[in-house]
Short mmCIF file of C-alpha atoms in Angstrom, two decimals:
data_model
loop_
_atom_site.label_atom_id
_atom_site.label_comp_id
_atom_site.label_asym_id
_atom_site.label_seq_id
_atom_site.Cartn_x
_atom_site.Cartn_y
_atom_site.Cartn_z
CA MET A 1 33.36 -5.94 -3.96
CA SER A 2 30.89 -8.50 -2.65
CA PHE A 3 28.16 -7.29 -0.27
CA LYS A 4 24.52 -7.82 0.69
CA ALA A 5 21.81 -5.21 1.20
CA VAL A 6 18.97 -4.82 3.68
CA ILE A 7 15.89 -2.70 2.94
CA PRO A 8 13.59 -2.19 5.95
CA ALA A 9 10.14 -1.82 4.37
CA ALA A 10 7.73 -2.76 7.16
CA GLY A 11 6.76 0.76 8.23
CA GLU A 12 3.03 1.39 8.54
CA GLY A 13 3.21 4.81 6.89
CA GLN A 14 0.79 6.48 9.29
CA ARG A 15 1.59 9.96 7.98
CA LEU A 16 0.62 8.83 4.48
CA ARG A 17 -2.82 7.60 5.40
CA PRO A 18 -5.36 7.05 3.90
CA HIS A 19 -3.14 5.77 1.07
CA THR A 20 -1.32 3.22 3.23
CA TYR A 21 -4.50 1.52 4.39
CA ALA A 22 -4.58 -0.37 1.08
CA PHE A 23 -0.91 -0.41 0.06
CA PRO A 24 2.45 -0.54 1.85
CA LYS A 25 4.24 2.79 1.91
CA VAL A 26 7.12 1.61 -0.27
CA LEU A 27 4.72 0.79 -3.14
CA LEU A 28 3.27 4.29 -3.34
CA GLU A 29 4.18 5.72 -6.73
CA VAL A 30 6.26 8.82 -7.33
CA ALA A 31 7.43 9.98 -10.77
CA GLY A 32 5.89 6.91 -12.38
CA LYS A 33 7.37 4.22 -10.15
CA PRO A 34 6.96 2.86 -6.60
CA ILE A 35 9.33 4.30 -4.00
CA ILE A 36 11.11 0.97 -3.59
CA GLY A 37 11.56 0.80 -7.36
CA HIS A 38 13.58 4.02 -7.31
CA ILE A 39 15.67 2.58 -4.47
CA MET A 40 16.35 -0.63 -6.41
CA ASP A 41 17.32 1.35 -9.51
CA ARG A 42 20.07 3.02 -7.49
CA LEU A 43 21.14 -0.14 -5.65
CA LEU A 44 21.42 -2.72 -8.42
CA PRO A 45 24.27 -1.05 -10.38
CA ALA A 46 26.42 -1.69 -7.27
CA ARG A 47 25.75 -5.43 -7.83
CA PRO A 48 24.71 -6.73 -4.41
CA ASP A 49 24.90 -10.50 -4.00
CA GLU A 50 21.55 -10.53 -2.24
CA VAL A 51 18.85 -8.10 -1.12
CA CYS A 52 16.95 -8.84 2.09
CA VAL A 53 13.67 -6.93 2.33
CA VAL A 54 12.02 -6.64 5.74
CA VAL A 55 8.24 -6.48 5.23
CA GLY A 56 5.14 -6.13 7.37
CA GLU A 57 1.46 -5.97 6.46
CA HIS A 58 0.90 -6.29 2.70
CA GLY A 59 4.38 -7.81 2.41
CA ASP A 60 3.12 -10.14 -0.30
CA LYS A 61 2.50 -7.11 -2.53
CA ILE A 62 6.07 -5.89 -2.05
CA GLN A 63 7.42 -9.35 -2.80
CA SER A 64 5.32 -9.68 -5.97
CA TYR A 65 6.42 -6.28 -7.28
CA LEU A 66 10.13 -6.85 -6.70
CA ILE A 67 10.23 -10.36 -8.12
CA GLU A 68 8.29 -9.27 -11.21
CA HIS A 69 10.40 -6.20 -11.97
CA TYR A 70 13.97 -6.99 -10.85
CA ASP A 71 16.41 -9.76 -11.71
CA CYS A 72 17.98 -10.11 -8.30
CA HIS A 73 18.35 -12.68 -5.51
CA PHE A 74 15.82 -11.57 -2.90
CA ARG A 75 15.10 -12.78 0.58
CA PHE A 76 12.03 -11.62 2.48
CA VAL A 77 11.63 -11.58 6.25
CA THR A 78 8.59 -10.42 8.20
CA GLN A 79 8.48 -7.89 11.02
CA ASP A 80 4.99 -8.62 12.38
CA ASN A 81 5.20 -6.29 15.34
CA PRO A 82 7.32 -3.23 14.49
CA LYS A 83 9.69 -2.40 17.34
CA GLY A 84 11.91 0.15 15.64
CA LEU A 85 14.47 0.38 12.87
CA GLY A 86 17.07 -1.51 14.87
CA ASP A 87 14.71 -4.46 15.23
CA ALA A 88 13.86 -4.34 11.52
CA VAL A 89 17.51 -4.51 10.45
CA TYR A 90 18.25 -7.26 12.98
CA ARG A 91 15.55 -9.46 11.41
CA ALA A 92 17.97 -9.99 8.50
CA HIS A 93 20.88 -11.26 10.63
CA ASP A 94 20.39 -14.95 9.80
CA PHE A 95 21.30 -14.26 6.17
CA PHE A 96 24.70 -12.75 7.00
CA HIS A 97 27.99 -14.44 7.85
CA GLY A 98 30.28 -11.47 8.39
CA GLU A 99 30.22 -10.08 4.85
CA PRO A 100 29.69 -6.34 4.16
CA VAL A 101 26.16 -4.99 4.51
CA MET A 102 24.43 -1.96 3.03
CA VAL A 103 21.23 -0.69 4.67
CA LEU A 104 18.83 1.49 2.65
CA LEU A 105 15.64 2.76 4.27
CA GLY A 106 12.53 1.88 2.30
CA ASP A 107 10.87 5.30 2.55
CA THR A 108 13.87 7.40 1.53
CA ILE A 109 15.41 7.87 -1.90
CA VAL A 110 19.07 8.88 -1.80
CA ASP A 111 20.13 10.15 -5.22
CA LEU A 112 23.56 8.54 -5.21
CA GLU A 113 25.46 5.84 -7.03
CA MET A 114 25.56 3.24 -4.27
CA SER A 115 28.73 1.72 -5.69
CA GLU A 116 30.52 4.82 -4.36
CA LEU A 117 29.91 3.57 -0.80
CA VAL A 118 31.17 0.04 -1.33
CA GLY A 119 34.72 -0.39 -0.06
CA LYS A 120 36.85 -0.89 3.01
CA GLU A 121 35.36 1.81 5.28
CA ASN A 122 32.25 1.86 7.42
CA VAL A 123 30.24 4.86 6.27
CA ILE A 124 26.85 6.48 6.87
CA GLY A 125 25.21 9.14 4.72
CA VAL A 126 24.60 12.53 6.33
CA LYS A 127 23.19 15.90 5.35
CA GLU A 128 22.98 19.27 7.07
CA VAL A 129 19.40 20.10 8.11
CA ASP A 130 17.61 23.08 9.63
CA ASP A 131 15.60 21.03 12.15
CA PRO A 132 17.98 18.44 13.63
CA GLN A 133 15.57 17.57 16.48
CA ARG A 134 13.57 15.51 13.97
CA PHE A 135 16.39 13.18 12.95
CA GLY A 136 19.19 10.92 14.05
CA ILE A 137 22.13 13.29 14.46
CA VAL A 138 25.90 12.67 14.34
CA GLU A 139 28.73 14.57 15.98
CA LEU A 140 32.16 14.25 14.41
CA ASP A 141 35.72 14.08 15.66
CA GLY A 142 37.51 15.13 12.51
CA GLU A 143 36.13 12.76 9.89
CA LYS A 144 35.03 10.08 12.35
CA VAL A 145 31.66 9.69 14.04
CA GLN A 146 32.03 10.40 17.75
CA ARG A 147 28.41 10.50 18.87
CA ILE A 148 25.11 9.58 17.29
CA ALA A 149 21.71 10.19 18.86
CA GLU A 150 18.10 9.70 17.79
CA LYS A 151 16.08 12.95 17.72
CA PRO A 152 17.96 14.73 20.53
CA GLU A 153 16.13 17.55 22.31
CA LYS A 154 19.29 19.68 22.34
CA PRO A 155 21.34 18.62 19.31
CA HIS A 156 25.01 19.61 19.18
CA SER A 157 25.14 19.16 15.42
CA ASN A 158 22.93 19.65 12.39
CA LEU A 159 24.24 16.60 10.52
CA ALA A 160 21.30 14.26 10.04
CA VAL A 161 21.60 10.57 9.19
CA VAL A 162 19.82 10.21 5.86
CA GLY A 163 19.03 6.52 5.59
CA VAL A 164 21.98 4.93 3.79
CA TYR A 165 24.61 2.91 5.67
CA TYR A 166 27.50 0.66 4.64
CA PHE A 167 29.48 -1.56 7.02
CA ASN A 168 32.48 -3.54 5.88
CA GLU A 169 31.83 -6.28 8.44
CA SER A 170 28.24 -7.07 9.33
CA GLU A 171 29.24 -8.90 12.52
CA ALA A 172 29.82 -5.65 14.42
CA LEU A 173 26.43 -4.24 13.38
CA PHE A 174 24.39 -7.35 14.14
CA GLY A 175 26.32 -7.93 17.36
CA ALA A 176 25.40 -4.46 18.61
CA LEU A 177 21.77 -4.92 17.59
CA SER A 178 21.64 -8.31 19.30
CA HIS A 179 22.95 -6.75 22.52
CA LEU A 180 20.28 -4.03 22.42
CA ILE A 181 17.49 -6.54 21.98
CA GLU A 182 18.80 -9.05 24.53
CA LYS A 183 19.19 -6.29 27.16
CA ASP A 184 15.91 -4.66 26.05
CA ARG A 185 17.57 -1.28 25.61
CA ARG A 186 15.02 0.98 23.94
CA THR A 187 14.81 4.66 23.12
CA ARG A 188 11.29 6.10 22.89
CA GLY A 189 9.96 2.57 23.22
CA GLU A 190 11.86 1.17 20.22
CA TYR A 191 15.14 -0.50 19.36
CA GLN A 192 17.00 2.26 17.54
CA LEU A 193 19.64 1.67 14.89
CA THR A 194 21.39 4.83 16.12
CA ASP A 195 21.86 3.25 19.57
CA ALA A 196 23.56 0.26 17.97
CA LEU A 197 25.84 2.56 15.98
CA GLN A 198 26.82 4.44 19.14
CA MET A 199 27.62 1.11 20.79
CA MET A 200 29.87 0.24 17.84
CA VAL A 201 31.70 3.58 18.13
CA ASP A 202 32.14 3.08 21.88
CA CYS A 203 33.73 -0.31 21.15
CA GLY A 204 36.28 1.27 18.82
CA VAL A 205 34.63 0.72 15.44
CA VAL A 206 35.55 3.59 13.11
CA ILE A 207 32.56 4.99 11.20
CA ARG A 208 32.99 7.80 8.71
CA THR A 209 30.41 9.97 6.95
CA ARG A 210 29.49 10.67 3.36
CA ARG A 211 27.79 13.99 2.62
CA ILE A 212 24.59 13.45 0.62
CA GLU A 213 23.37 16.29 -1.56
CA HIS A 214 19.98 14.94 -2.62
CA TRP A 215 18.03 13.15 0.11
CA LEU A 216 14.42 12.60 -0.91
CA ASP A 217 11.98 11.93 1.90
CA CYS A 218 8.74 10.13 1.05
CA GLY A 219 7.16 10.03 4.49
CA THR A 220 4.35 12.62 4.14
CA PRO A 221 2.07 13.79 1.31
CA GLU A 222 4.01 17.05 1.08
CA ALA A 223 7.35 15.24 0.99
CA LEU A 224 6.07 12.80 -1.62
CA LEU A 225 5.03 15.67 -3.89
CA ALA A 226 8.40 17.39 -3.39
CA THR A 227 10.19 14.16 -4.31
CA ASN A 228 7.93 13.85 -7.35
CA ARG A 229 8.99 17.33 -8.48
CA TYR A 230 12.69 16.53 -8.10
CA LEU A 231 12.56 13.19 -9.90
CA LEU A 232 10.45 14.54 -12.76
CA GLY A 233 13.03 17.26 -13.25
CA LYS A 234 15.56 14.52 -13.98
CA ASN A 235 13.37 12.15 -15.97
CA CYS A 236 10.41 13.60 -17.87
CA TYR A 237 8.34 11.24 -20.04
CA PHE A 238 5.11 11.58 -22.01
CA LYS A 239 3.62 11.14 -25.47
CA SER A 240 1.51 13.88 -26.99
CA ARG A 241 -2.27 13.51 -26.96
CA LYS A 242 -4.57 15.38 -29.28
CA GLY A 243 -6.38 18.23 -27.55
CA THR A 244 -4.17 18.16 -24.44
CA VAL A 245 -1.33 20.47 -23.41
CA PHE A 246 1.58 19.11 -21.37
CA LEU A 247 3.71 21.52 -19.36
CA GLU A 248 7.00 19.82 -18.52
CA PRO A 249 8.19 18.13 -16.46
CA VAL A 250 5.59 15.39 -16.35
CA TYR A 251 5.40 11.60 -16.38
CA VAL A 252 2.44 10.07 -18.22
CA HIS A 253 2.09 6.31 -18.61
CA ASP A 254 1.53 5.20 -22.19
CA THR A 255 -1.82 3.61 -21.31
CA ALA A 256 -3.28 6.72 -19.65
CA ARG A 257 -6.17 8.29 -21.60
CA ILE A 258 -6.24 12.08 -21.49
CA GLU A 259 -8.59 14.38 -23.42
CA ASN A 260 -9.03 18.15 -23.55
CA SER A 261 -6.85 18.83 -20.53
CA VAL A 262 -3.81 20.75 -19.33
CA ILE A 263 -1.31 18.58 -17.46
CA GLY A 264 1.69 19.94 -15.59
CA PRO A 265 4.09 21.01 -14.54
CA ASN A 266 5.18 18.39 -11.99
CA VAL A 267 2.47 15.80 -12.58
CA SER A 268 2.71 12.00 -12.63
CA ILE A 269 -0.11 9.98 -14.18
CA GLY A 270 -0.24 6.21 -13.76
CA ALA A 271 -1.28 3.33 -15.98
CA ASN A 272 -4.84 3.33 -17.35
CA ALA A 273 -5.75 6.58 -15.62
CA ARG A 274 -8.48 8.57 -17.39
CA ILE A 275 -8.54 12.36 -17.39
CA HIS A 276 -11.14 14.45 -19.19
CA SER A 277 -11.53 18.24 -19.43
CA SER A 278 -9.32 18.96 -16.43
CA VAL A 279 -6.35 21.07 -15.35
CA ILE A 280 -3.83 19.35 -13.07
CA TRP A 281 -0.49 20.53 -11.74
CA ASP A 282 1.92 19.52 -8.98
CA SER A 283 0.07 16.25 -8.35
CA ILE A 284 0.26 12.46 -8.49
CA VAL A 285 -2.62 10.60 -10.17
CA ASN A 286 -2.29 6.85 -9.66
CA ARG A 287 -3.24 3.99 -11.93
CA GLU A 288 -6.86 3.62 -13.06
CA ALA A 289 -7.95 6.87 -11.40
CA LEU A 290 -10.70 8.88 -13.13
CA VAL A 291 -10.68 12.69 -13.19
CA GLU A 292 -13.40 14.68 -14.98
CA HIS A 293 -14.02 18.45 -15.12
CA ALA A 294 -11.63 19.11 -12.25
CA LEU A 295 -9.03 21.69 -11.29
CA LEU A 296 -6.38 20.02 -9.11
CA GLU A 297 -3.15 21.18 -7.50
CA LYS A 298 -0.88 19.57 -4.88
CA SER A 299 -3.09 16.48 -4.89
CA LEU A 300 -2.55 12.75 -4.35
CA LEU A 301 -5.14 10.52 -6.00
CA GLY A 302 -5.02 6.83 -5.14
CA GLU A 303 -5.54 3.85 -7.40
CA LYS A 304 -9.05 3.64 -8.92
CA SER A 305 -10.15 6.84 -7.16
CA VAL A 306 -12.78 9.00 -8.87
CA VAL A 307 -12.95 12.81 -8.92
CA LYS A 308 -15.71 14.66 -10.73
CA GLY A 309 -16.21 18.39 -10.48
CA SER A 310 -14.08 21.42 -9.74
CA VAL A 311 -11.93 21.18 -6.62
CA GLN A 312 -8.53 22.49 -5.61
CA ARG A 313 -6.45 20.22 -3.41
CA LEU A 314 -7.10 16.55 -2.58
CA ASN A 315 -5.55 13.67 -0.68
CA LEU A 316 -7.83 10.87 -1.86
CA SER A 317 -7.12 7.22 -1.12
CA SER A 318 -7.47 4.27 -3.47
CA PHE A 319 -10.99 3.21 -4.46
CA SER A 320 -12.47 6.50 -3.12
CA ARG A 321 -14.99 8.66 -4.96
CA LEU A 322 -15.64 12.41 -4.84
CA GLU A 323 -18.24 14.18 -6.97
CA MET A 324 -18.92 17.90 -6.76
CA GLY A 325 -22.30 19.14 -7.85
#
């Protein structure tokens, strides 16, 4: 069935700083690939007619990556001044003429065949959570969404909206978003997608839910490492190097140079990284990073960062340098 997709990817990624000072959040690598690459890998088998990506600062880098790596009809629209997820999705409205729309958040990987959502029903992905105050929450009437609220103080449900949405007719969605923006209806200072969905429900639009088993958040360093662990467990890749022990699961780019080290488990190493005489586990080492004589766990090393000496846990941005005596 024909449909178009929207990927809001303009978020600043404040919780992932310092890494997002140099790169947009969706281009941070996990399990050997940028976050948005994992999203595209799950979207493209559903055969969208077009993918509209909403970008902010460093949007040119997102555009370059997607055009280079994916054979797809892309459109890019800029959200210069982020005003919430509802505003981000609405930026794509000019490219729609009533056809179905799928919305996939750019900082969330939903491990699902997206073709399963494409059909006649309006559907949003949900998952039971222990801390519903942190999320958009839905209340159901049977199988239908009755209420949806953004981060309620006293939630009446633990079903969180997990960042994947499909609407059979985009007119209802963009109409609700347009009303919010025209009337300047904000929640916590932003135009919320959840408010638009509640407006649709109030107007009689039937929205159903799809339970999502694997919802992979990439919004914090801890979440990024947890997502790295999960994805590596499904797709381990490396080639043996003389003098180095690999403890699976790991991902090691073919161009990475590793000598006299122990790597893994749960480690991703990017292109042209260099690692000498080190032990690394549960970490992400990005492209062209240099690690020498180090002991690292639960660490994020940015592109072209340098670590020399024995340390334990690091969150080091791109182009940074740390040497221990």
